[in-house]
Amino acid sequence: MSKSHQAQLANKREIENYEKLESEIEKNIAEMQETILKKKEELKKAKKIREQKQKYDALARIITQLPDRKETEEKLKVLNDEIKALDESKRQLESKIETRHKELQVILSSAATLKEHIKEEESLSEMD
């Protein structure tokens, strides 16, 4: 075998070796691109989860500042009882006002009648 033939074989093996290496590099590039896409999706999901957790935490802080249901129901019951008492008081006061109004009407009517009687008596006494 001649030196040129050996050099040719060595070059051929080098080319095959480079092609094999190129193939592996392309395969690694494809795998890395796929991994990058998967990691991007994971990052999107993680960002969404983080955003939801922040919203949840904000709502939880607001909720913890509010009174619990039992306390609110008790306050509501007290307020409803007060409303009922005030309504009853209002009804009683309106009834009292109506009674006083009727009494005033009777007094005014009596005063008018009395005034008429006085005028009649004055008229009669003037005639005599």
PDB file of C-alpha atoms in Angstrom:
ATOM      1  CA  MET A   1       0.000   0.000   0.000  1.00  0.00           C
ATOM      2  CA  SER A   2       1.193   3.332  -0.910  1.00  0.00           C
ATOM      3  CA  LYS A   3       1.370   6.374   1.231  1.00  0.00           C
ATOM      4  CA  SER A   4      -1.279   8.134  -0.780  1.00  0.00           C
ATOM      5  CA  HIS A   5      -3.598   5.173  -0.449  1.00  0.00           C
ATOM      6  CA  GLN A   6      -3.025   5.146   3.321  1.00  0.00           C
ATOM      7  CA  ALA A   7      -3.571   8.865   3.432  1.00  0.00           C
ATOM      8  CA  GLN A   8      -6.775   8.366   1.442  1.00  0.00           C
ATOM      9  CA  LEU A   9      -7.972   5.711   3.891  1.00  0.00           C
ATOM     10  CA  ALA A  10      -7.040   7.896   6.836  1.00  0.00           C
ATOM     11  CA  ASN A  11      -8.904  10.839   5.233  1.00  0.00           C
ATOM     12  CA  LYS A  12     -11.892   8.603   4.574  1.00  0.00           C
ATOM     13  CA  ARG A  13     -11.906   7.451   8.215  1.00  0.00           C
ATOM     14  CA  GLU A  14     -11.576  11.079   9.327  1.00  0.00           C
ATOM     15  CA  ILE A  15     -14.507  12.066   7.112  1.00  0.00           C
ATOM     16  CA  GLU A  16     -16.594   9.179   8.483  1.00  0.00           C
ATOM     17  CA  ASN A  17     -15.565  10.160  11.992  1.00  0.00           C
ATOM     18  CA  TYR A  18     -16.509  13.829  11.320  1.00  0.00           C
ATOM     19  CA  GLU A  19     -19.837  12.761   9.787  1.00  0.00           C
ATOM     20  CA  LYS A  20     -20.536  10.587  12.813  1.00  0.00           C
ATOM     21  CA  LEU A  21     -19.559  13.480  15.091  1.00  0.00           C
ATOM     22  CA  GLU A  22     -21.735  15.874  13.036  1.00  0.00           C
ATOM     23  CA  SER A  23     -24.651  13.459  13.310  1.00  0.00           C
ATOM     24  CA  GLU A  24     -24.227  13.260  17.089  1.00  0.00           C
ATOM     25  CA  ILE A  25     -23.977  17.043  17.358  1.00  0.00           C
ATOM     26  CA  GLU A  26     -27.162  17.487  15.275  1.00  0.00           C
ATOM     27  CA  LYS A  27     -28.898  14.891  17.422  1.00  0.00           C
ATOM     28  CA  ASN A  28     -27.755  16.731  20.574  1.00  0.00           C
ATOM     29  CA  ILE A  29     -28.927  20.049  19.111  1.00  0.00           C
ATOM     30  CA  ALA A  30     -32.373  18.572  18.358  1.00  0.00           C
ATOM     31  CA  GLU A  31     -32.576  17.124  21.871  1.00  0.00           C
ATOM     32  CA  MET A  32     -31.540  20.443  23.385  1.00  0.00           C
ATOM     33  CA  GLN A  33     -34.124  22.320  21.309  1.00  0.00           C
ATOM     34  CA  GLU A  34     -36.791  19.890  22.504  1.00  0.00           C
ATOM     35  CA  THR A  35     -35.576  20.288  26.087  1.00  0.00           C
ATOM     36  CA  ILE A  36     -35.668  24.089  25.705  1.00  0.00           C
ATOM     37  CA  LEU A  37     -39.285  23.951  24.465  1.00  0.00           C
ATOM     38  CA  LYS A  38     -40.265  21.711  27.383  1.00  0.00           C
ATOM     39  CA  LYS A  39     -38.528  24.031  29.845  1.00  0.00           C
ATOM     40  CA  LYS A  40     -40.301  27.046  28.323  1.00  0.00           C
ATOM     41  CA  GLU A  41     -43.653  25.301  28.870  1.00  0.00           C
ATOM     42  CA  GLU A  42     -42.659  24.423  32.438  1.00  0.00           C
ATOM     43  CA  LEU A  43     -41.666  28.051  32.997  1.00  0.00           C
ATOM     44  CA  LYS A  44     -45.059  29.266  31.707  1.00  0.00           C
ATOM     45  CA  LYS A  45     -46.841  26.842  34.038  1.00  0.00           C
ATOM     46  CA  ALA A  46     -44.657  27.878  36.963  1.00  0.00           C
ATOM     47  CA  LYS A  47     -45.348  31.579  36.282  1.00  0.00           C
ATOM     48  CA  LYS A  48     -49.084  30.906  36.121  1.00  0.00           C
ATOM     49  CA  ILE A  49     -48.980  28.912  39.353  1.00  0.00           C
ATOM     50  CA  ARG A  50     -46.984  31.689  41.032  1.00  0.00           C
ATOM     51  CA  GLU A  51     -49.480  34.322  39.829  1.00  0.00           C
ATOM     52  CA  GLN A  52     -52.401  32.241  41.111  1.00  0.00           C
ATOM     53  CA  LYS A  53     -50.639  31.732  44.439  1.00  0.00           C
ATOM     54  CA  GLN A  54     -50.110  35.495  44.780  1.00  0.00           C
ATOM     55  CA  LYS A  55     -53.799  36.118  44.040  1.00  0.00           C
ATOM     56  CA  TYR A  56     -54.740  33.419  46.535  1.00  0.00           C
ATOM     57  CA  ASP A  57     -52.485  34.965  49.189  1.00  0.00           C
ATOM     58  CA  ALA A  58     -53.962  38.432  48.557  1.00  0.00           C
ATOM     59  CA  LEU A  59     -57.504  37.063  48.918  1.00  0.00           C
ATOM     60  CA  ALA A  60     -56.499  35.119  52.015  1.00  0.00           C
ATOM     61  CA  ARG A  61     -55.172  38.323  53.622  1.00  0.00           C
ATOM     62  CA  ILE A  62     -58.431  40.128  52.847  1.00  0.00           C
ATOM     63  CA  ILE A  63     -60.506  37.241  54.163  1.00  0.00           C
ATOM     64  CA  THR A  64     -58.548  37.028  57.398  1.00  0.00           C
ATOM     65  CA  GLN A  65     -59.276  40.712  58.041  1.00  0.00           C
ATOM     66  CA  LEU A  66     -63.026  40.125  57.801  1.00  0.00           C
ATOM     67  CA  PRO A  67     -65.001  38.759  60.752  1.00  0.00           C
ATOM     68  CA  ASP A  68     -65.978  35.118  60.602  1.00  0.00           C
ATOM     69  CA  ARG A  69     -69.443  33.949  59.585  1.00  0.00           C
ATOM     70  CA  LYS A  70     -70.661  33.226  63.116  1.00  0.00           C
ATOM     71  CA  GLU A  71     -69.711  36.684  64.364  1.00  0.00           C
ATOM     72  CA  THR A  72     -71.315  38.318  61.324  1.00  0.00           C
ATOM     73  CA  GLU A  73     -74.524  36.319  61.792  1.00  0.00           C
ATOM     74  CA  GLU A  74     -74.664  37.336  65.460  1.00  0.00           C
ATOM     75  CA  LYS A  75     -74.231  41.019  64.563  1.00  0.00           C
ATOM     76  CA  LEU A  76     -76.870  40.668  61.863  1.00  0.00           C
ATOM     77  CA  LYS A  77     -79.287  39.096  64.368  1.00  0.00           C
ATOM     78  CA  VAL A  78     -78.681  41.941  66.832  1.00  0.00           C
ATOM     79  CA  LEU A  79     -79.262  44.518  64.094  1.00  0.00           C
ATOM     80  CA  ASN A  80     -82.448  42.761  62.939  1.00  0.00           C
ATOM     81  CA  ASP A  81     -83.701  42.723  66.540  1.00  0.00           C
ATOM     82  CA  GLU A  82     -82.945  46.453  66.800  1.00  0.00           C
ATOM     83  CA  ILE A  83     -84.825  47.078  63.547  1.00  0.00           C
ATOM     84  CA  LYS A  84     -87.842  45.165  64.867  1.00  0.00           C
ATOM     85  CA  ALA A  85     -87.745  47.126  68.135  1.00  0.00           C
ATOM     86  CA  LEU A  86     -87.462  50.417  66.257  1.00  0.00           C
ATOM     87  CA  ASP A  87     -90.335  49.436  63.963  1.00  0.00           C
ATOM     88  CA  GLU A  88     -92.480  48.633  67.003  1.00  0.00           C
ATOM     89  CA  SER A  89     -91.478  51.924  68.635  1.00  0.00           C
ATOM     90  CA  LYS A  90     -92.311  53.773  65.412  1.00  0.00           C
ATOM     91  CA  ARG A  91     -95.710  52.058  65.243  1.00  0.00           C
ATOM     92  CA  GLN A  92     -96.454  53.004  68.841  1.00  0.00           C
ATOM     93  CA  LEU A  93     -95.378  56.603  68.293  1.00  0.00           C
ATOM     94  CA  GLU A  94     -97.477  56.868  65.138  1.00  0.00           C
ATOM     95  CA  SER A  95    -100.451  55.482  67.044  1.00  0.00           C
ATOM     96  CA  LYS A  96     -99.839  57.991  69.826  1.00  0.00           C
ATOM     97  CA  ILE A  97     -99.588  60.844  67.295  1.00  0.00           C
ATOM     98  CA  GLU A  98    -102.813  59.705  65.656  1.00  0.00           C
ATOM     99  CA  THR A  99    -104.554  59.581  69.045  1.00  0.00           C
ATOM    100  CA  ARG A 100    -103.252  63.050  69.930  1.00  0.00           C
ATOM    101  CA  HIS A 101    -104.358  64.340  66.546  1.00  0.00           C
ATOM    102  CA  LYS A 102    -107.863  62.991  67.157  1.00  0.00           C
ATOM    103  CA  GLU A 103    -107.877  64.524  70.648  1.00  0.00           C
ATOM    104  CA  LEU A 104    -106.766  67.853  69.177  1.00  0.00           C
ATOM    105  CA  GLN A 105    -109.569  67.649  66.621  1.00  0.00           C
ATOM    106  CA  VAL A 106    -112.046  67.017  69.441  1.00  0.00           C
ATOM    107  CA  ILE A 107    -110.658  69.978  71.410  1.00  0.00           C
ATOM    108  CA  LEU A 108    -110.799  72.238  68.348  1.00  0.00           C
ATOM    109  CA  SER A 109    -114.307  71.061  67.583  1.00  0.00           C
ATOM    110  CA  SER A 110    -115.322  71.673  71.207  1.00  0.00           C
ATOM    111  CA  ALA A 111    -113.702  75.103  71.121  1.00  0.00           C
ATOM    112  CA  ALA A 112    -115.572  75.934  67.928  1.00  0.00           C
ATOM    113  CA  THR A 113    -118.832  74.711  69.452  1.00  0.00           C
ATOM    114  CA  LEU A 114    -118.139  76.676  72.624  1.00  0.00           C
ATOM    115  CA  LYS A 115    -117.388  79.774  70.570  1.00  0.00           C
ATOM    116  CA  GLU A 116    -120.715  79.314  68.742  1.00  0.00           C
ATOM    117  CA  HIS A 117    -122.546  78.974  72.028  1.00  0.00           C
ATOM    118  CA  ILE A 118    -120.873  82.097  73.381  1.00  0.00           C
ATOM    119  CA  LYS A 119    -121.842  84.037  70.249  1.00  0.00           C
ATOM    120  CA  GLU A 120    -125.399  82.779  70.517  1.00  0.00           C
ATOM    121  CA  GLU A 121    -125.578  83.773  74.166  1.00  0.00           C
ATOM    122  CA  GLU A 122    -124.147  87.207  73.382  1.00  0.00           C
ATOM    123  CA  SER A 123    -126.665  87.603  70.582  1.00  0.00           C
ATOM    124  CA  LEU A 124    -129.482  86.585  72.880  1.00  0.00           C
ATOM    125  CA  SER A 125    -128.314  88.866  75.663  1.00  0.00           C
ATOM    126  CA  GLU A 126    -128.068  91.802  73.227  1.00  0.00           C
ATOM    127  CA  MET A 127    -131.591  91.175  72.050  1.00  0.00           C
ATOM    128  CA  ASP A 128    -132.916  91.337  75.511  1.00  0.00           C
TER     129      ASP A 128
END
